[in-house]
Amino acid sequence: MLTLTREAWQRFAPRCPAAWTNALFDNLALLNGAGILQSELRWCHFAATVYHETNAFKDLRENLNYTTTHALRKAWPSRFRSKSDAELAPLLRNPAGLADQVYGCYSGRPATTIGDLVPGEAWQWRGGGWFHTTFKPAVDVYCAKLGVVPTPANALDDPVLTLRFAVQEWTDTGCNELADANNIRGVAKAINTGSADSAVEPNGMDGRKAAFARAWKLWGAYDDADTPAPRITMTRTLSSASSVATRSGMTSHMARWMALRRSG
């Protein structure tokens, strides 16, 4: 088991709030039980994913306060590319309104993905927690798996509960095996799109590699991401998204929710 210290964690994530640091260190047994602390590579990929998804812990909830139409088009190109500046103007500096458009009742997504939402409710279920879990039905599934029923209204603000979500998602999508192979793109696809075999490119690969390098300097060595460390001999490729879903019990709806997290 890899030994973690609060000092090293603070060096890695100086913006991490005290409550979130406590949540992590009070639940190291959870991470160890999931195999995440069994090697430096596994932990570094997990920590790097957390660091990237939370924007270095500056955004514990997804920040939808956009100030330019250019930024909106860059974030959701398929959804907003053809929209004029005038059409997008009402979404600027309007986080709750934007949430309705991209994650809620005006998004065009099916109710199986977003839930039975009315205007204004999507804001509550925007990305949140260690891996920025998104959409109420996805949160409901994680809560049910963990025996937390009914789903708490503040689920995505809870550092302990969302850490449990992150560990569940990590294991459901086979990320330990991907980390053993030092496959940073595979880990990113698994968490960002729902499958390491997805044809969708994960967002922010440069940031993810930088986050991994930051972790590896503290807990590993100086190998580049996507270059397996010499001491790692186990390399296992996940043959398909369905094999992951079958092995882990992940539902097809869950894989679709994750694939839609950052899509248009």
XYZ file of C-alpha atoms in Angstrom:
264
model
C 0.000 0.000 0.000
C 1.274 3.425 -0.962
C 1.689 5.686 2.053
C 0.105 9.114 1.635
C 0.811 12.083 3.876
C -1.111 15.287 4.321
C 2.086 17.221 3.672
C 2.541 15.659 0.225
C -1.142 16.117 -0.586
C -0.972 19.777 0.377
C 2.019 20.223 -1.926
C 0.097 18.559 -4.734
C -3.214 20.330 -4.168
C -2.640 23.499 -2.125
C -6.152 24.790 -2.930
C -7.912 21.682 -1.665
C -10.287 22.763 1.151
C -9.705 21.289 4.595
C -13.014 19.412 4.540
C -12.031 17.704 1.286
C -8.558 16.843 2.576
C -10.171 15.335 5.670
C -12.601 13.389 3.480
C -9.683 11.903 1.575
C -7.544 10.953 4.553
C -10.494 9.644 6.563
C -11.297 7.304 3.687
C -7.925 5.936 2.623
C -9.223 2.447 3.417
C -11.850 2.956 0.700
C -9.180 3.797 -1.874
C -6.980 0.936 -0.733
C -9.873 -1.506 -0.901
C -10.467 -0.434 -4.504
C -6.808 -1.072 -5.327
C -6.023 2.581 -6.020
C -3.240 2.737 -3.419
C -1.637 -0.510 -4.523
C 0.843 1.263 -6.804
C 2.241 4.703 -7.472
C 0.859 4.660 -11.021
C -2.688 3.965 -9.913
C -2.644 6.674 -7.278
C -0.972 9.239 -9.535
C -3.529 8.707 -12.288
C -6.389 8.933 -9.783
C -4.959 12.082 -8.180
C -4.290 13.648 -11.585
C -7.880 12.977 -12.663
C -9.196 14.648 -9.522
C -6.852 17.609 -9.998
C -7.956 18.108 -13.599
C -11.689 17.587 -13.091
C -11.813 20.093 -10.213
C -9.527 22.613 -11.949
C -6.931 22.225 -9.184
C -9.773 22.365 -6.615
C -10.779 25.834 -7.749
C -14.085 24.486 -9.096
C -15.611 21.940 -6.749
C -18.814 22.498 -8.731
C -18.826 23.145 -12.468
C -18.501 26.845 -13.185
C -21.037 27.822 -15.842
C -20.500 31.575 -15.563
C -19.351 32.269 -19.132
C -18.645 35.830 -20.181
C -18.018 35.517 -23.954
C -19.795 33.788 -26.809
C -16.427 32.512 -28.014
C -15.972 30.584 -24.758
C -19.448 29.079 -25.067
C -18.752 27.851 -28.584
C -15.401 26.420 -27.510
C -16.961 24.543 -24.585
C -19.954 23.179 -26.557
C -19.062 23.428 -30.251
C -21.736 21.071 -31.561
C -24.434 22.851 -29.576
C -23.472 26.492 -30.067
C -21.300 26.657 -33.190
C -24.174 27.727 -35.419
C -25.704 30.147 -32.911
C -25.265 33.888 -33.412
C -23.855 36.189 -30.751
C -27.332 37.612 -30.263
C -28.790 34.154 -29.665
C -26.081 33.280 -27.137
C -26.085 36.613 -25.310
C -28.830 35.599 -22.812
C -26.605 32.725 -21.615
C -23.690 34.974 -20.675
C -23.278 35.502 -16.928
C -26.353 33.317 -16.496
C -25.130 30.020 -15.002
C -28.560 28.605 -14.153
C -29.920 29.479 -17.595
C -26.907 27.887 -19.280
C -27.341 24.761 -17.154
C -30.892 24.435 -18.477
C -29.582 24.704 -22.052
C -26.733 22.189 -21.779
C -27.834 19.798 -19.029
C -31.518 20.460 -18.422
C -35.004 20.693 -19.852
C -33.967 22.834 -22.854
C -30.956 20.691 -23.754
C -32.800 18.231 -25.972
C -31.394 15.342 -23.957
C -33.779 12.508 -23.037
C -35.292 12.310 -19.569
C -33.398 9.053 -19.013
C -30.197 11.116 -19.113
C -31.143 14.327 -17.332
C -34.093 13.287 -15.202
C -37.529 14.871 -15.064
C -36.313 18.447 -14.651
C -38.166 21.738 -14.797
C -36.504 25.086 -15.633
C -33.913 26.019 -13.034
C -33.277 22.502 -11.694
C -30.358 21.510 -13.927
C -28.077 23.885 -12.009
C -28.343 21.627 -8.950
C -27.087 18.614 -10.919
C -24.246 20.215 -12.887
C -20.805 18.675 -12.449
C -19.691 18.344 -8.863
C -17.353 16.426 -6.591
C -13.983 14.783 -7.112
C -14.751 13.640 -10.675
C -17.447 16.252 -11.413
C -20.295 13.754 -11.587
C -23.118 15.215 -13.698
C -26.885 14.576 -14.138
C -29.319 13.510 -11.436
C -30.011 10.001 -12.827
C -26.261 9.258 -12.684
C -26.142 10.479 -9.088
C -29.200 8.346 -8.302
C -27.463 5.249 -9.688
C -24.314 5.834 -7.642
C -26.346 6.488 -4.500
C -28.335 3.297 -5.043
C -25.139 1.277 -5.526
C -23.767 2.714 -2.301
C -26.993 2.218 -0.361
C -27.668 5.944 0.008
C -31.410 6.203 -0.641
C -33.062 8.568 -1.275
C -30.502 10.698 -3.075
C -29.551 13.690 -0.902
C -30.366 17.054 -2.473
C -26.805 18.226 -1.735
C -25.128 15.025 -2.932
C -22.711 16.770 -5.320
C -21.533 19.160 -2.592
C -20.626 16.357 -0.190
C -16.876 15.590 -0.260
C -17.221 12.145 1.299
C -20.126 10.993 -0.838
C -18.615 12.273 -4.082
C -15.307 10.599 -3.192
C -17.267 7.353 -2.986
C -18.803 8.187 -6.383
C -15.315 8.728 -7.824
C -13.988 5.433 -6.487
C -17.069 3.636 -7.829
C -16.642 5.222 -11.265
C -12.922 4.430 -11.261
C -13.529 0.741 -10.627
C -16.613 0.486 -12.856
C -14.652 1.754 -15.856
C -11.546 -0.388 -15.296
C -9.183 2.471 -14.545
C -6.801 0.455 -12.366
C -5.853 -1.645 -15.388
C -5.479 1.447 -17.542
C -3.298 3.092 -14.890
C -1.143 -0.041 -14.626
C -0.368 0.424 -18.320
C 0.173 4.153 -17.717
C -2.489 4.828 -20.333
C -3.447 8.394 -19.509
C -5.627 8.763 -22.584
C -7.497 5.593 -21.670
C -8.087 6.847 -18.126
C -9.257 10.196 -19.479
C -11.657 8.545 -21.924
C -13.016 6.222 -19.245
C -13.799 9.068 -16.845
C -14.695 11.795 -19.330
C -16.664 9.724 -21.861
C -17.582 6.507 -20.005
C -15.354 4.082 -21.921
C -11.658 3.752 -22.680
C -12.702 2.509 -26.122
C -14.834 5.542 -26.918
C -14.289 7.292 -30.227
C -14.885 10.614 -28.444
C -11.697 12.448 -27.539
C -11.553 13.443 -23.864
C -11.324 17.113 -22.984
C -8.147 18.741 -21.747
C -5.450 16.175 -22.491
C -2.647 18.706 -22.021
C -4.001 19.597 -18.596
C -4.394 15.942 -17.667
C -0.785 15.200 -18.618
C 0.416 18.197 -16.626
C -1.581 17.020 -13.609
C -0.115 13.520 -13.914
C 3.412 14.943 -14.134
C 2.704 16.981 -11.003
C 1.606 13.844 -9.124
C 4.422 11.679 -10.465
C 7.074 14.104 -9.215
C 5.718 13.689 -5.698
C 4.823 10.021 -5.566
C 6.542 8.376 -8.521
C 9.499 9.147 -10.730
C 9.889 11.207 -13.886
C 8.503 9.000 -16.643
C 6.167 10.675 -19.103
C 2.524 9.734 -19.103
C 1.675 7.124 -21.757
C 5.139 5.561 -21.300
C 4.765 2.573 -18.959
C 7.151 2.742 -16.016
C 9.841 0.039 -16.249
C 8.851 -1.632 -12.978
C 5.268 -2.183 -14.128
C 4.843 -5.526 -15.848
C 1.078 -5.982 -15.849
C -0.456 -4.607 -19.035
C -4.082 -5.383 -19.687
C -6.113 -3.885 -22.482
C -9.850 -3.633 -22.071
C -11.304 -5.220 -25.163
C -14.517 -3.259 -25.316
C -16.847 -0.976 -23.463
C -19.257 -3.878 -23.062
C -16.599 -5.988 -21.316
C -16.119 -3.243 -18.773
C -19.838 -2.846 -18.279
C -20.295 -6.604 -17.878
C -17.393 -6.993 -15.464
C -18.339 -4.050 -13.300
C -22.103 -4.111 -13.515
C -22.095 -0.630 -15.055
C -25.349 -0.046 -16.883
C -25.596 1.150 -20.462
C -27.386 4.249 -19.153
C -24.428 4.988 -16.857
C -21.952 4.743 -19.728
C -24.141 7.070 -21.774
C -24.394 9.615 -18.949
C -20.615 9.752 -18.694
C -20.265 10.056 -22.451
C -22.610 13.038 -22.368
C -20.875 14.871 -19.533
C -19.006 17.247 -21.764
C -20.666 16.582 -25.094
C -23.039 18.903 -26.899
